[in-house]
Short mmCIF file of C-alpha atoms in Angstrom, two decimals:
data_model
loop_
_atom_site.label_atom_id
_atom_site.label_comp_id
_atom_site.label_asym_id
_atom_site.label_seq_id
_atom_site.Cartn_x
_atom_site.Cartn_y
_atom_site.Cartn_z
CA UNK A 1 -15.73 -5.22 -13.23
CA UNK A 2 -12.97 -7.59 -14.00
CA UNK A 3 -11.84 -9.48 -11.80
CA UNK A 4 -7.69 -10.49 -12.20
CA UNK A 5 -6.36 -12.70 -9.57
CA UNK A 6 -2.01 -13.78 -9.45
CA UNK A 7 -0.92 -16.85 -8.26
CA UNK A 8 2.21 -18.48 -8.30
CA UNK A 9 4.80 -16.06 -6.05
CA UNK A 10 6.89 -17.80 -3.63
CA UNK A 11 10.16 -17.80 -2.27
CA UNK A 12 13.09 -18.83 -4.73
CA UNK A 13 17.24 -18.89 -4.68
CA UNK A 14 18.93 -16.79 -7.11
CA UNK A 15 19.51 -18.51 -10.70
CA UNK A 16 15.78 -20.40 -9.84
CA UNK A 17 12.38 -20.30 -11.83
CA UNK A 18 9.04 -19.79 -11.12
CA UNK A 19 5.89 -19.06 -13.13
CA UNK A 20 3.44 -16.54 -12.12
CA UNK A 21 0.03 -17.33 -13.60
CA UNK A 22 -3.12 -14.78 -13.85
CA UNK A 23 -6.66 -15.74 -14.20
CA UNK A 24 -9.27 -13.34 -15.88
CA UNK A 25 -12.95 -13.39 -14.66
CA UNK A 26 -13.73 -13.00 -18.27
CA UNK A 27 -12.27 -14.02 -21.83
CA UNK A 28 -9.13 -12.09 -21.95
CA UNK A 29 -9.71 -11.33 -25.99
CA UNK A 30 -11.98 -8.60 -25.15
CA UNK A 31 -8.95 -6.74 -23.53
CA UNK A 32 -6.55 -5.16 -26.13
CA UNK A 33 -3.46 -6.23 -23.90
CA UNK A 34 -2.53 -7.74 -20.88
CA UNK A 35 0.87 -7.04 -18.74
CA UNK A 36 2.89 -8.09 -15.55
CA UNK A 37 4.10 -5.32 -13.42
CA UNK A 38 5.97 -5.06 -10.30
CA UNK A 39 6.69 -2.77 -7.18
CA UNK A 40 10.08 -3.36 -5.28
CA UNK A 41 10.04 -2.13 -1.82
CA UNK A 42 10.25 1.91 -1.63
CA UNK A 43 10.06 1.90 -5.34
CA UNK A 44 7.43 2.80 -7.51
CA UNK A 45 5.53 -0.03 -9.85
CA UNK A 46 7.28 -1.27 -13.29
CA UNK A 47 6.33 -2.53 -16.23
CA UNK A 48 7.47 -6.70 -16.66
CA UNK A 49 6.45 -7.64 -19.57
CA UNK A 50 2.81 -7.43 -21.84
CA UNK A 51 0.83 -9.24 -24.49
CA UNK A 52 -1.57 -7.80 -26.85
CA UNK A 53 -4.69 -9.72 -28.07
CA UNK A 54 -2.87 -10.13 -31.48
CA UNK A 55 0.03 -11.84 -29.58
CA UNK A 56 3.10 -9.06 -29.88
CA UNK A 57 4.70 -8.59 -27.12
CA UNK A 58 6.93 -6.35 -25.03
CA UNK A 59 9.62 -6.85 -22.06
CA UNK A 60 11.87 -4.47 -19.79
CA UNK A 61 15.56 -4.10 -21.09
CA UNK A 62 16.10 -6.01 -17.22
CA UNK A 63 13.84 -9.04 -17.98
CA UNK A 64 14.71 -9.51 -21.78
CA UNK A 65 16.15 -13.55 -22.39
CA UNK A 66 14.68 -14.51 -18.72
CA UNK A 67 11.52 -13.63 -18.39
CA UNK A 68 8.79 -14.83 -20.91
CA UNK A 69 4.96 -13.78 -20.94
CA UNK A 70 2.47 -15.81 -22.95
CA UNK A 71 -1.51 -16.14 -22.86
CA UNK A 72 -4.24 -19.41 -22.84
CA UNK A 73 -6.82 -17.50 -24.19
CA UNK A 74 -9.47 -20.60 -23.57
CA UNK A 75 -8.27 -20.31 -20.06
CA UNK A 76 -8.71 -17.18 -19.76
CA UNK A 77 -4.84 -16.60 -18.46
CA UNK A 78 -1.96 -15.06 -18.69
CA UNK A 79 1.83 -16.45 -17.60
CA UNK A 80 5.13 -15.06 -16.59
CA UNK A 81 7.71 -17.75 -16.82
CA UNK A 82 10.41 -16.10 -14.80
CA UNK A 83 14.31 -17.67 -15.26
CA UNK A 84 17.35 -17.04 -13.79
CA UNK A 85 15.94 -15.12 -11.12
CA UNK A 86 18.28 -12.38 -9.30
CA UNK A 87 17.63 -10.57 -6.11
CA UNK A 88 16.77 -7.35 -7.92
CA UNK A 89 13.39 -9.51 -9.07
CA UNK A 90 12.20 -9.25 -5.88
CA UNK A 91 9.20 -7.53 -5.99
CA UNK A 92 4.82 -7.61 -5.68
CA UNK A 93 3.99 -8.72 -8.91
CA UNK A 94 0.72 -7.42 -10.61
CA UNK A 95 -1.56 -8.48 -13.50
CA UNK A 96 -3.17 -5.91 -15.79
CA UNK A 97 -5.66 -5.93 -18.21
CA UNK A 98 -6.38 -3.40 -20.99
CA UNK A 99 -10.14 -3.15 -21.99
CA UNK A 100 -12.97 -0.82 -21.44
CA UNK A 101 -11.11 -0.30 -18.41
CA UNK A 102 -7.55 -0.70 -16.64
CA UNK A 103 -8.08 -3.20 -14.13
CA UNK A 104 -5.27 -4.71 -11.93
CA UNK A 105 -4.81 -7.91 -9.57
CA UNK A 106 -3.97 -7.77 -5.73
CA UNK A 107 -0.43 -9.17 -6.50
CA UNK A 108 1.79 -12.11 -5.88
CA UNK A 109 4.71 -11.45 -3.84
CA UNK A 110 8.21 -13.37 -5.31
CA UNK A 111 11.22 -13.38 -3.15
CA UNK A 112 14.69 -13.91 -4.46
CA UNK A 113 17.05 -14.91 -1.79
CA UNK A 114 19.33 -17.24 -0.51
#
């Protein structure tokens, strides 16, 4: 089973940065895409952004010119370079992976607060 684990959450003031990375226990070109997804406290899990294994790539209307998602495929990786962060970004944030399978990381929690 593939193994996906986040790293990167923290806590950050609004208008700050941070990049979320996730490492694949295998070479991510076998999967067709990979995404970011959060959950927000008493809400139920969104879709960030994702990549496909060809490169194109998709973002939520919220994220679009802030947040961008790219891939190291010999690192087996995928990023979330998040910008002006707002409190509404304050969520778990999840790696996903598109294969043979849907498999998803335990999360990285990013707080946006002053």
């Amino acid at each position: 089973q593939v193994q996906l684990v986040e790293s990167g959450g923290g806590l950050v003031q609004p208008g700050g940065s941070l990049r979320l990375s996730c490492a694949a226990s295998e070479s991510i070109l076998s999967f067709v895409r990979m995404g970011w997804y959060r959950q927000a406290p008493g809400e139920q899990r969104e879709l960030v952004a994702t990549i496909a294994n060809v490169g194109f790539t998709n973002y939520a209307d919220s994220v679009k010119g802030r947040f961008t998602i790219s891939r190291h495929n010999a690192k087996n990786s995928v990023y979330l370079q998040m910008n002006s962060l707002k409190p509404e970004d304050t969520a778990i944030y999840y790696c996903q992976s598109v294969g043979r399978s849907i498999n998803w990381g335990r999360g990285t929690l990013v707080t946006v607060s002053s």
